Coordinates of C-alpha atoms and ligand atoms in Angstrom, one line a residue:
X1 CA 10.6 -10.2 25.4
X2 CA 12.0 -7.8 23.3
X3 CA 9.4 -6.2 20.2
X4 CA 6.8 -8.0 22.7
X5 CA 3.9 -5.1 21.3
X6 CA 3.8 -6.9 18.4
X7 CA 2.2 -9.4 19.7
X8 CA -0.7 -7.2 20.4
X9 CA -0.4 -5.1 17.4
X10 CA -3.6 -4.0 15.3
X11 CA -1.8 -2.1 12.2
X12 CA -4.0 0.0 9.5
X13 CA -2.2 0.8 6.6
X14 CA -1.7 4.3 5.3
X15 CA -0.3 5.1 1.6
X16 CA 0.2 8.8 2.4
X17 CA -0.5 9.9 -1.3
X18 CA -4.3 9.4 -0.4
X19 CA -4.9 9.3 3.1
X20 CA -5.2 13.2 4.2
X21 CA -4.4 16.4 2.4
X22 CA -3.6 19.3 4.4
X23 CA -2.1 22.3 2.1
X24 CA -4.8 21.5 -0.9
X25 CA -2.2 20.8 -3.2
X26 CA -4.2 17.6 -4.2
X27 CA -1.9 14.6 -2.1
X28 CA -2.2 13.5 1.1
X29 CA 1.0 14.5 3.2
X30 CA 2.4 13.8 6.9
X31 CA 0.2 16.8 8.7
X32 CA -3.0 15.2 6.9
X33 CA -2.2 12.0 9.1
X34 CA -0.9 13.3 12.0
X35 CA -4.5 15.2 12.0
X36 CA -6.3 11.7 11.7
X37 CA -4.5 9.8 14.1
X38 CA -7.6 10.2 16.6
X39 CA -9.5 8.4 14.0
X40 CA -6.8 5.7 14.0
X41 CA -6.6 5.1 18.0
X42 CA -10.8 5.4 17.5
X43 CA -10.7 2.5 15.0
X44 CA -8.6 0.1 17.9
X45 CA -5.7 0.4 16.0
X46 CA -2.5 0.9 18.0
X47 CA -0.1 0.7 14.6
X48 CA 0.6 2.3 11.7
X49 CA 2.7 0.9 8.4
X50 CA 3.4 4.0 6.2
X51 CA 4.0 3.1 2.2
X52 CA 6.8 4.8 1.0
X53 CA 7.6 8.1 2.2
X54 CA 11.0 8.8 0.8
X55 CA 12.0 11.6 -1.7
X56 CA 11.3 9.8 -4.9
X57 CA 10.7 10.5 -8.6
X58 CA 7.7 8.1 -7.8
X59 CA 7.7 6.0 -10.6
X60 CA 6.8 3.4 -8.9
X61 CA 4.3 5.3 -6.3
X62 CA 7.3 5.3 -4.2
X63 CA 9.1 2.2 -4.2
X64 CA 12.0 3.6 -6.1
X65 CA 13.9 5.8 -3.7
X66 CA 16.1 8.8 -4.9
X67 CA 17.2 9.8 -1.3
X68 CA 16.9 7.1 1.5
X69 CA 17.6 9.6 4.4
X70 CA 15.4 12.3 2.8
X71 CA 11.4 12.2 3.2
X72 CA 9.7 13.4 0.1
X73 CA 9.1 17.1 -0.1
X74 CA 5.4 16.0 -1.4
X75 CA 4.6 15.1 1.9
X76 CA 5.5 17.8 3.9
X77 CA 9.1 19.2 5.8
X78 CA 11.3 17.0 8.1
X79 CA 9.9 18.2 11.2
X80 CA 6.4 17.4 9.9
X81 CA 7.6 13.8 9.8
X82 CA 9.1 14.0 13.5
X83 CA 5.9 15.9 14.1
X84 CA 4.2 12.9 13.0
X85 CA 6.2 10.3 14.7
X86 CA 6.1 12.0 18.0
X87 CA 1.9 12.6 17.7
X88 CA 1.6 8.7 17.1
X89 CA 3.9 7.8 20.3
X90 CA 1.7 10.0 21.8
X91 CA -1.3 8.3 21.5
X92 CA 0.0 4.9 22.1
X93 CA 0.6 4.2 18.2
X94 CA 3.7 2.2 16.9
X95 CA 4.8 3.2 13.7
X96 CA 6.9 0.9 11.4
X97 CA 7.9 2.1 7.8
X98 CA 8.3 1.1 4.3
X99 CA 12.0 -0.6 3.5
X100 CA 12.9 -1.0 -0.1
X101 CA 16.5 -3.2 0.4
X102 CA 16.2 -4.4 -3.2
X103 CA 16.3 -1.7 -5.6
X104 CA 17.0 2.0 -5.3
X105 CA 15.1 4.4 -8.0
X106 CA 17.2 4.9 -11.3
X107 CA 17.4 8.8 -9.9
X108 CA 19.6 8.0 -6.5
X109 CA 22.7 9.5 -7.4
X110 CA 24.5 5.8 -6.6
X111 CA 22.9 4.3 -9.5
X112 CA 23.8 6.9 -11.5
X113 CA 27.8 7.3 -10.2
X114 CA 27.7 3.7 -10.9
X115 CA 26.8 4.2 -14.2
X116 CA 29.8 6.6 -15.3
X117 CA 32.5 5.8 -17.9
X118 CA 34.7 6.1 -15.3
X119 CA 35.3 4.0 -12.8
X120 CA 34.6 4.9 -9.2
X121 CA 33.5 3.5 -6.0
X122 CA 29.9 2.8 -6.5
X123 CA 30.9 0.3 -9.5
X124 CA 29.9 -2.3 -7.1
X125 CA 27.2 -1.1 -5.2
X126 CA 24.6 -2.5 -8.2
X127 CA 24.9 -5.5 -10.6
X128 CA 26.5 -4.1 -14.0
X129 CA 27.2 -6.3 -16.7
X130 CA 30.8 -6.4 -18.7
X131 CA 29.0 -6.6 -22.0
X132 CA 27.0 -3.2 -23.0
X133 CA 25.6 -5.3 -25.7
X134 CA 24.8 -8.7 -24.3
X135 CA 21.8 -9.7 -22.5
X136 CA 21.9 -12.4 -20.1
X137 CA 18.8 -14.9 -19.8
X138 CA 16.9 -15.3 -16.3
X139 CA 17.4 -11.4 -15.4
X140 CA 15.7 -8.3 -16.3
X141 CA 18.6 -6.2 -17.8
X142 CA 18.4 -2.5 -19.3
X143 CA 21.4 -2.0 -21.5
X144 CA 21.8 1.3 -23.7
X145 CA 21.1 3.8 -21.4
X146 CA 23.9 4.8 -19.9
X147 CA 28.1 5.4 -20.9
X148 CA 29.1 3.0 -18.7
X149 CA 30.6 -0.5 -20.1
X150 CA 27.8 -3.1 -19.1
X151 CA 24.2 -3.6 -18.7
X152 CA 22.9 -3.3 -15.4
X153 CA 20.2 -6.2 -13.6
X154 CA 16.6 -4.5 -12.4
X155 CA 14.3 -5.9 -9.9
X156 CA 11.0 -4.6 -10.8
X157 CA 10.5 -2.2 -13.0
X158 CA 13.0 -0.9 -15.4
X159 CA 13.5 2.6 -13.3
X160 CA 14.3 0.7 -10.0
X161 CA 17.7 -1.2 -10.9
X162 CA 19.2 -3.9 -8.3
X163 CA 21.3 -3.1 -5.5
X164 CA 24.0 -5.7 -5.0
X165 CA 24.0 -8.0 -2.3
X166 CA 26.1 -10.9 -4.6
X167 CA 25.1 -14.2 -6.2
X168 CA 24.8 -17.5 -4.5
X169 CA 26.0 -19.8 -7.4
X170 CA 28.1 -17.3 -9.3
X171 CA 27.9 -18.9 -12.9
X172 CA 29.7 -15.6 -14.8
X173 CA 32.5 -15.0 -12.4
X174 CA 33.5 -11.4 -14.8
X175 CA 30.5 -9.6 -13.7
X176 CA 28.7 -11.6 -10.6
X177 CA 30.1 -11.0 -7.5
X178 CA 29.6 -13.6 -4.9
X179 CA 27.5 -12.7 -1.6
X180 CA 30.4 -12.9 0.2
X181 CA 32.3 -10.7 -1.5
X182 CA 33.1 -7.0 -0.3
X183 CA 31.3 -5.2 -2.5
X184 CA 28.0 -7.4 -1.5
X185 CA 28.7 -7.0 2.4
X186 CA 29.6 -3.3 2.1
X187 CA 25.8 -2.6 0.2
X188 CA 24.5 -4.8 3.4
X189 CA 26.5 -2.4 5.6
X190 CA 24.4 0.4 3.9
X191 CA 21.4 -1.1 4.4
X192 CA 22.1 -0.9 7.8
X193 CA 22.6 2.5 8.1
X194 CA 19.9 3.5 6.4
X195 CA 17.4 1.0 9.5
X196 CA 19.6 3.0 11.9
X197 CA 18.8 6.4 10.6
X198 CA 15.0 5.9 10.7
X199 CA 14.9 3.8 13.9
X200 CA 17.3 6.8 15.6
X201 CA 14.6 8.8 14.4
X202 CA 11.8 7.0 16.3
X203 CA 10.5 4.1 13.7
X204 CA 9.3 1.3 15.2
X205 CA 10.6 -0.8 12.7
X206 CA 10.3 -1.4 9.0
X207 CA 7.8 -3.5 6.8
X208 CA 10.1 -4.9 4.4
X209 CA 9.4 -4.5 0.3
X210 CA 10.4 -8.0 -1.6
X211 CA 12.4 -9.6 0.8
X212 CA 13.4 -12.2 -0.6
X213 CA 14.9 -10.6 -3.5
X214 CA 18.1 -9.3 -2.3
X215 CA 21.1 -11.8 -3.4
X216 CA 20.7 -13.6 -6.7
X217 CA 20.4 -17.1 -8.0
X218 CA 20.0 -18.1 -4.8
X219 CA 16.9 -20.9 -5.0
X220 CA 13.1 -21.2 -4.6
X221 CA 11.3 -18.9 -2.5
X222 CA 10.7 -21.8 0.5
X223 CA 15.2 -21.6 0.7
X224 CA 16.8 -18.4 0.0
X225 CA 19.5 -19.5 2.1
X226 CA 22.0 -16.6 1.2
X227 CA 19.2 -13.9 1.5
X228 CA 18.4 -15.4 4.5
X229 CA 21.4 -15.2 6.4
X230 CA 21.8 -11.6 5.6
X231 CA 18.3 -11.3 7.5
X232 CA 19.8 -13.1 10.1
X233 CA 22.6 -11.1 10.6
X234 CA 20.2 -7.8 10.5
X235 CA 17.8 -9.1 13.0
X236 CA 20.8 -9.9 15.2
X237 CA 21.6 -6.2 14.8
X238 CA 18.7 -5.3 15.9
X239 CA 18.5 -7.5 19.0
X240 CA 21.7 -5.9 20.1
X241 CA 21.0 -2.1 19.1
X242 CA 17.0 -1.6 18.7
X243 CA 15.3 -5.0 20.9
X244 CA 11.9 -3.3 20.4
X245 CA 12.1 -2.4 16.4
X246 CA 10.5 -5.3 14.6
X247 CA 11.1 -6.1 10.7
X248 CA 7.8 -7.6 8.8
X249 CA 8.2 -9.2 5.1
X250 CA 7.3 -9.2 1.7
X251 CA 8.0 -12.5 1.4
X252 CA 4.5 -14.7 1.8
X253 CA 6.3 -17.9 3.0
X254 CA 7.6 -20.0 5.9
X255 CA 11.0 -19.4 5.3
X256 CA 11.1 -15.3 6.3
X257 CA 10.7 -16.5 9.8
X258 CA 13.6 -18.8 9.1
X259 CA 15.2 -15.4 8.1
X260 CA 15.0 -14.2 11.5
X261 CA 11.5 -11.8 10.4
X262 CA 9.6 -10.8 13.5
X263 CA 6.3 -11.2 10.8
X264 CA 5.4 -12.4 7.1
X265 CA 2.9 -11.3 5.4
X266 CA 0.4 -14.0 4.4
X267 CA -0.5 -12.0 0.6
X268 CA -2.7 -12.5 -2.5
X269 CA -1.5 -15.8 -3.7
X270 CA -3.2 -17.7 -6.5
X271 CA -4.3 -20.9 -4.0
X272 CA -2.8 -19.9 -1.2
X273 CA -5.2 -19.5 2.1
X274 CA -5.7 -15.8 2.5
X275 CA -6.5 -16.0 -2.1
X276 CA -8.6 -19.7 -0.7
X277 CA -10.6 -17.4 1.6
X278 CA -11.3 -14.2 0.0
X279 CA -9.8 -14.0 -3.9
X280 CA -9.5 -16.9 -5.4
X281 CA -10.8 -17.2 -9.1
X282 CA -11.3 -19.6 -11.9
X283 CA -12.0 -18.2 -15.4
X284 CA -12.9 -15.0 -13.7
X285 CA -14.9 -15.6 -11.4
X286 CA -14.6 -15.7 -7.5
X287 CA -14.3 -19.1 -6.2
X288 CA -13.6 -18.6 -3.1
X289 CA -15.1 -20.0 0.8
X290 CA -16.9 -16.3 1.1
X291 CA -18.5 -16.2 -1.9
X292 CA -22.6 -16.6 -1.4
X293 CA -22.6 -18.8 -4.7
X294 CA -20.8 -21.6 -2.5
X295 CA -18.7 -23.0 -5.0
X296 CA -15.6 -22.2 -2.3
X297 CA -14.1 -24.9 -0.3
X298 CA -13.0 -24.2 3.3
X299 CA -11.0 -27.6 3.5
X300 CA -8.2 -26.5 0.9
X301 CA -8.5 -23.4 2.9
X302 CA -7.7 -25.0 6.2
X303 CA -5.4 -27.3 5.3
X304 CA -3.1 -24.7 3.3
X305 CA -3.4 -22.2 6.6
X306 CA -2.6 -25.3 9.2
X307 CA -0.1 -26.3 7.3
X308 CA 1.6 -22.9 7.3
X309 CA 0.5 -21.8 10.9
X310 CA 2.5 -25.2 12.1
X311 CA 6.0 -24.1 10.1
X312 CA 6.1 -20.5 12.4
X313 CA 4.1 -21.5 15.2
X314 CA 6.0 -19.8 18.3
X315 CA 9.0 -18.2 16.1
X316 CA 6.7 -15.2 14.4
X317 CA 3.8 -14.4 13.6
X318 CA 1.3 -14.3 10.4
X319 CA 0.1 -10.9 8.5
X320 CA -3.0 -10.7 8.3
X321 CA -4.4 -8.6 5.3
X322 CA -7.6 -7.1 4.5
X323 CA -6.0 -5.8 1.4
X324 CA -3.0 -3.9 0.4
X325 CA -1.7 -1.3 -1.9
X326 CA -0.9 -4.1 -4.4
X327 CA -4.2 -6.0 -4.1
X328 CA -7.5 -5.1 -5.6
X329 CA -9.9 -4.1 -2.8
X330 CA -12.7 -6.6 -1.6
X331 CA -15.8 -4.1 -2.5
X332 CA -17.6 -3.7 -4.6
X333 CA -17.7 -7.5 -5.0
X334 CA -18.5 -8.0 -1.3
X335 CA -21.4 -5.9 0.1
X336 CA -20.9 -4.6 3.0
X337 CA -22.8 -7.4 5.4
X338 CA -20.1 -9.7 3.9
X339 CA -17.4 -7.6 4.4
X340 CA -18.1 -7.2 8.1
X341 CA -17.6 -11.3 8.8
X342 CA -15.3 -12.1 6.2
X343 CA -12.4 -8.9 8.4
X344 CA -14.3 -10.8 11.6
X345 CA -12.7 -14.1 10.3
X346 CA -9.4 -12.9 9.1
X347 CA -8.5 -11.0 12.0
X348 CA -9.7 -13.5 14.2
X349 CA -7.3 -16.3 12.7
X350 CA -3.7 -16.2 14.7
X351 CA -1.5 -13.5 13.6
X352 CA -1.3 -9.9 13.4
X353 CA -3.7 -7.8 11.6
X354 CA -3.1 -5.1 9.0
X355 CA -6.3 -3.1 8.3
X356 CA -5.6 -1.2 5.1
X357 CA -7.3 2.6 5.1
X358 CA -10.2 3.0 4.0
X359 CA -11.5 -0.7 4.3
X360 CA -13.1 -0.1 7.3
X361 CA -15.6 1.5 5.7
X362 CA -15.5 -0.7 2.6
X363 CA -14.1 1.5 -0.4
X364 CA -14.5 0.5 -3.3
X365 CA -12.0 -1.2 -6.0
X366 CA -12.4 2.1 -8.7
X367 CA -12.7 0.3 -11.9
X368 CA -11.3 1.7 -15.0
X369 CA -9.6 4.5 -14.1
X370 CA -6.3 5.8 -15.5
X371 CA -2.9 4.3 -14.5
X372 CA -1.2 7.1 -12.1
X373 CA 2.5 6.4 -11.4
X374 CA 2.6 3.1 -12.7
X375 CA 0.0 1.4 -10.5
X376 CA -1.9 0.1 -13.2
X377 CA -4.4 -1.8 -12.0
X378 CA -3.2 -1.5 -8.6
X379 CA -4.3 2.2 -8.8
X380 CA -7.6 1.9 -8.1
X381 CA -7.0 0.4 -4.2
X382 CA -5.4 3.5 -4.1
X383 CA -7.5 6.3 -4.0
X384 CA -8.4 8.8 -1.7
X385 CA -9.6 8.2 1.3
X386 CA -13.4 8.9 1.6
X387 CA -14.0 11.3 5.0
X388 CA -17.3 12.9 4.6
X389 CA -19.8 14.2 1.9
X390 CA -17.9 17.3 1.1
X391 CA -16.1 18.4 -2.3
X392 CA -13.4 15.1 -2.8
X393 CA -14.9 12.8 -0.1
X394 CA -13.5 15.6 2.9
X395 CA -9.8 14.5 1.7
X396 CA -8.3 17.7 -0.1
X397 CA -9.2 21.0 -0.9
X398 CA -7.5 21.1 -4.3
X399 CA -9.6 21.6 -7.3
X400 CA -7.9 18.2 -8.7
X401 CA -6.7 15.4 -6.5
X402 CA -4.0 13.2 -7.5
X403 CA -6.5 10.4 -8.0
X404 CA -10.4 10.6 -8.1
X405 CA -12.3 10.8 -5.3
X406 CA -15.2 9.2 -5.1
X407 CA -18.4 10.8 -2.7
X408 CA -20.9 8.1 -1.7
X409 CA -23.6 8.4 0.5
X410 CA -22.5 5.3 2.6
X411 CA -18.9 4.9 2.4
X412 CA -17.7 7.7 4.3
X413 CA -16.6 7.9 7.5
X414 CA -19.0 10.9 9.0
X415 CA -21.8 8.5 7.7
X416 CA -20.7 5.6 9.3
X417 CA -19.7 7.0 12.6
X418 CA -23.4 8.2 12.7
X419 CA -24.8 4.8 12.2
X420 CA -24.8 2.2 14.7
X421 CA -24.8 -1.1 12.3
X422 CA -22.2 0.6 10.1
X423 CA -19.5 -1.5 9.1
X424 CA -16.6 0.5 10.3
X425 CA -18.5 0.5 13.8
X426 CA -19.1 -3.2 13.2
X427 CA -14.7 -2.8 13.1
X428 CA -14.4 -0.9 16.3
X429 CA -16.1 -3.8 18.2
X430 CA -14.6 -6.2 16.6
X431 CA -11.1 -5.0 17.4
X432 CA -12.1 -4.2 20.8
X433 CA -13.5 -7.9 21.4
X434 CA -10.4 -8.9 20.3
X435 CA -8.4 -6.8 22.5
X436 CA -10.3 -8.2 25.2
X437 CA -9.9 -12.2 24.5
X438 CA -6.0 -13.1 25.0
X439 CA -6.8 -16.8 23.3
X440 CA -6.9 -14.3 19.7
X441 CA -3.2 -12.9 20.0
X442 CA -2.1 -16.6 21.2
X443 CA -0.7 -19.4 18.9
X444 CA -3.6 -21.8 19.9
X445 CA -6.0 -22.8 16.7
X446 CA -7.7 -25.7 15.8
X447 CA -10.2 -26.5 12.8
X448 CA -12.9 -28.1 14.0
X449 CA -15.3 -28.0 10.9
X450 CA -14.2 -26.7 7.3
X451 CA -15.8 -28.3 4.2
X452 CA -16.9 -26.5 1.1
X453 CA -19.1 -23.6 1.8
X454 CA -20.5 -25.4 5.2
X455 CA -19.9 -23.3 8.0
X456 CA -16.2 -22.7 9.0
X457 CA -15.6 -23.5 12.7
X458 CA -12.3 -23.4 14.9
X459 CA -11.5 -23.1 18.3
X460 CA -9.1 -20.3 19.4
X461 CA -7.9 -21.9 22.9
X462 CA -11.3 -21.2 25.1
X463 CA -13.1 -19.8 22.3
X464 CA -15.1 -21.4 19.4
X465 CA -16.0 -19.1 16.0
X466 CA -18.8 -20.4 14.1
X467 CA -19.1 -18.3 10.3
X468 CA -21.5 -19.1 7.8
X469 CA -20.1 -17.2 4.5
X470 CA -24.0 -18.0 2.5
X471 CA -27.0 -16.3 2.4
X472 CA -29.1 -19.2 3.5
X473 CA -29.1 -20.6 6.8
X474 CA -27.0 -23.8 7.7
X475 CA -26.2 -26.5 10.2
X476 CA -22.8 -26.9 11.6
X477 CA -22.2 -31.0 12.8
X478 CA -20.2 -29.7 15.9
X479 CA -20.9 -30.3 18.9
X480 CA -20.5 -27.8 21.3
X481 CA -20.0 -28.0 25.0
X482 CA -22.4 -27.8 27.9
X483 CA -22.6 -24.0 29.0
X484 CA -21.1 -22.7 26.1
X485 CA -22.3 -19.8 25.2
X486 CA -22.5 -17.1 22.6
X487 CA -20.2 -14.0 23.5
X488 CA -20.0 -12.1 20.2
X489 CA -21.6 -12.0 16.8
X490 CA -21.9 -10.6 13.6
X491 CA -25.4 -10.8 11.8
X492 CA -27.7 -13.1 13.8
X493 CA -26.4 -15.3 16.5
X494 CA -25.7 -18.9 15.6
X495 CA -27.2 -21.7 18.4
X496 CA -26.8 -24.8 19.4
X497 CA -29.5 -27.2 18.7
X498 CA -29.7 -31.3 18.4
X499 CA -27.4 -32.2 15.8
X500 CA -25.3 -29.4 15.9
X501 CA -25.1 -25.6 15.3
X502 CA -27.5 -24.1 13.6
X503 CA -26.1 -20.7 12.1
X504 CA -27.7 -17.9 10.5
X505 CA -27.2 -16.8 7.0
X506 CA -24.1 -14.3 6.6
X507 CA -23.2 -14.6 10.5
X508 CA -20.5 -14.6 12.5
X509 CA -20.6 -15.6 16.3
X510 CA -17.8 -16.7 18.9
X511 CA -18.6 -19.2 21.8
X512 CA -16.9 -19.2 24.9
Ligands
GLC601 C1 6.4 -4.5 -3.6 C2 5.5 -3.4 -3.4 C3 5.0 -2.8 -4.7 C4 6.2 -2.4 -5.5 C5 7.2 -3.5 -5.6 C6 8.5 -3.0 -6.1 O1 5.7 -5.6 -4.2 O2 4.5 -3.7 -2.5 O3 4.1 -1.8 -4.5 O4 5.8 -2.0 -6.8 O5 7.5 -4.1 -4.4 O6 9.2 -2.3 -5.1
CA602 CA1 -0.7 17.8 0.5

């Protein structure tokens, strides 16, 4: 089957700003990562999704693009991105890279011939107004800025204006275009060429920044059906041209597989599972099943991930996340003992895991620290990664790095390599039992005990994982089958005994 890897994929996530500096100019660039790529393959990881990497203004740490067939100068020369994408393949690592279809950055010299006085052929290519002084409700319009006759629509922030893929229901026929109109299919067209440049180029594919934002008024987030069939019509592309590229959305529902994505990500949403699992809160505080104060509940959990593991089942598959650029990082709030079985249980659910850096050795959330390229408080997942116990954590030379660094004694990798119950070696065996066990990259899952903060168990085919998220022992009232026995585990090893399982405090252990 065509873009079969992904099936097997382990992805860790690089935002190159802060991965690995190699000129000492402060920012991590393509060289630094092509130098750590060892480390990568070491981790088990045979992917790589690289944030943005475009020349940009970065004003919105890269997801407003000045030049789409251009890399950003900050990171290094053209060839060091070939370099870099050759050295990956080399090792055996995929590498798919950051689309932004939605928006362009108010600097791409489209946005700004479309915003002349005069006429000319990128009028169309974004979604202007015919009123200068007008501004419609339900969009996010900038008007004033520019000579030409009209507002224009953005999709984010206010430097990253909409590209224009046409309305569904056109309800102002002077300025919407419909998304079968020229101008709409011609900015599809574009999009195209700018897949085909990068996949030419030796991209594995393309995780795909807000989906399901291209064509407007065009439903709830579960439909979409005009943004959906220009998906469609992609992914037929690239059955026909590139059958081994594979697209993976920003869209954190059902309905992107619909769309003909290969993967969805399965994000950070208030009550949805992953949030259920990991970061859901209630007046502040963490609710979720792996908090120790047990006030989570793995039912609503299970329920919301069976329900949504059903609607893809065979079409594509589910992204798992440890984080994300977007998302605040798991420590400091989890120690590192949690961390270790809450990854363990996340990348042991069906779908396809993205690791992102520096988690693997659990770095921290940096509180309070000063916005940097309109992160805000996304800025502090974003920080340099921390290497060793050198000046800034072994990740630049420069006197000031674009973020902070932070040195600690135990998050680091030359620490944890050195130490056998580390968690980022605790990561390597994890991802290495995985490789090993086919029933983890098949569709086969089954609940077999989730209630409150009681131990979570399910059944991957063969296999059964028993986690206890507390810091107290606890019985599990499942029943397991003569023979079975323990194969891997996490903390102590959970047993079966008379009435059940009886599993240790913060474990996590697979039966087969
Ligand atoms: C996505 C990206 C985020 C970015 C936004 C606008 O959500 O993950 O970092 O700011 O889109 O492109
Ligand atoms: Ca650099």
């Amino acid at each position: 089957m065509a873009s079969a890897w992904l099936k097997s994929a382990v992805f860790y996530e690089i935002y190159p700003n802060s991965f690995m500096d190699s000129n000492g100019d402060g920012y991590g660039d393509f060289k630094g990562i092509t130098s750590k790529l060892e480390y990568i393959k070491s981790l088990g990881c045979n992917a790589i999704w690289l944030n943005p990497h475009y020349d940009s203004p970065f004003k919105d740490g890269g997801y407003d693009v000045r030049d789409y067939f251009k890399v950003s100068s900050r990171f290094g020369s053209e060839e060091d991105f070939d370099d870099f994408i050759k050295s990956a393949h080399a090792k055996g690592i995929k590498v798919i890279l950051d689309l932004v279809p939605g928006h362009t950055s108010e600097e791409n010299p489209d946005f700004i011939k479309s915003a002349s006085s005069v006429p000319n052929d990128m009028y169309d290519r974004y979604i202007w107004t015919n009123d200068p002084w007008s501004s419609p409700e339900g969009f996010k319009i900038i008007n004033g800025r520019y000579d030409r006759k009209g507002s224009y629509l953005v999709n984010f922030f206010s430097t990253q204006p909409a590209l224009n893929y046409g309305f569904n229901r056109v309800d102002h026929p002077e300025w919407q275009s419909s998304c079968k109109s020229e101008a709409a299919l011609k900015t599809r067209e574009w999009l195209k060429s700018v897949m085909r440049f990068w996949l030419d180029r030796g991209a594995d594919g393309f995780r795909v920044d807000m989906a399901d934002s291209l064509v407007k008024n065009d439903g709830e987030q579960s439909e979409k059906p005009a943004t959906s069939e220009i998906w469609r019509d992609i992914r037929s592309m690239l059955d026909n041209e590139y059958p081994d590229a594979v697209i993976v959305s920003e869209w954190s529902n059902p309905q992107a597989i619909r769309a003909g994505f290969h993967a969805d990500f399965m994000l950070n949403h208030h009550g949805n599972p992953h949030n259920l699992l990991v970061r859901y809160e209630e007046n502040g505080e963490n609710r979720s099943y792996f908090d120790p104060d047990g006030k989570g509940d793995a039912a609503a959990f299970a329920k919301g991930f069976t329900e949504w593991h059903d609607a893809i089942k065979n079409d594509g598959y589910l992204g798992l996340i440890s984080c994300n650029h977007d998302t605040h990082r798991l420590a400091p709030h989890f120690g590192q003992d949690q961390l270790k079985i809450i990854y363990a249980t996340i990348f042991t659910l069906p779908g396809v895991p993205f690791l992102y850096y520096g988690d693997e050795i659990g770095m921290k959330y940096m509180k309070d620290i000063p916005s940097v390229e309109c992160g805000f408080n996304r800025t502090g997942s974003r920080t340099p990664m921390q290497w060793n116990m050198t000046a800034n954590a072994g990740f630049s030379s420069a006197e000031k790095t674009f973020l902070p660094t932070e040195t600690d004694k135990v998050v680091n990798v030359a620490s944890q390599e050195k130490d056998k119950k580390s968690l980022l070696n605790c990561m390597k065996s994890l991802f290495a039992f995985r490789r090993e066990h086919k029933e983890f990259v098949s569709t086969e899952m089954e609940f077999l005990h989730a209630k409150g903060a009681e131990p979570l168990v399910y059944k991957r085919g063969g296999l059964t994982v028993v986690v206890n998220p507390l810091k107290v022992k606890q019985t599990a009232p499942v029943k397991l089958a003569p023979k079975t026995k323990a194969i891997f585990s996490i903390g102590k090893e959970a047993k079966a005994v008379k009435d059940g399982i009886a599993v240790p405090p913060l474990s996590f252990t697979v039966f087969e």
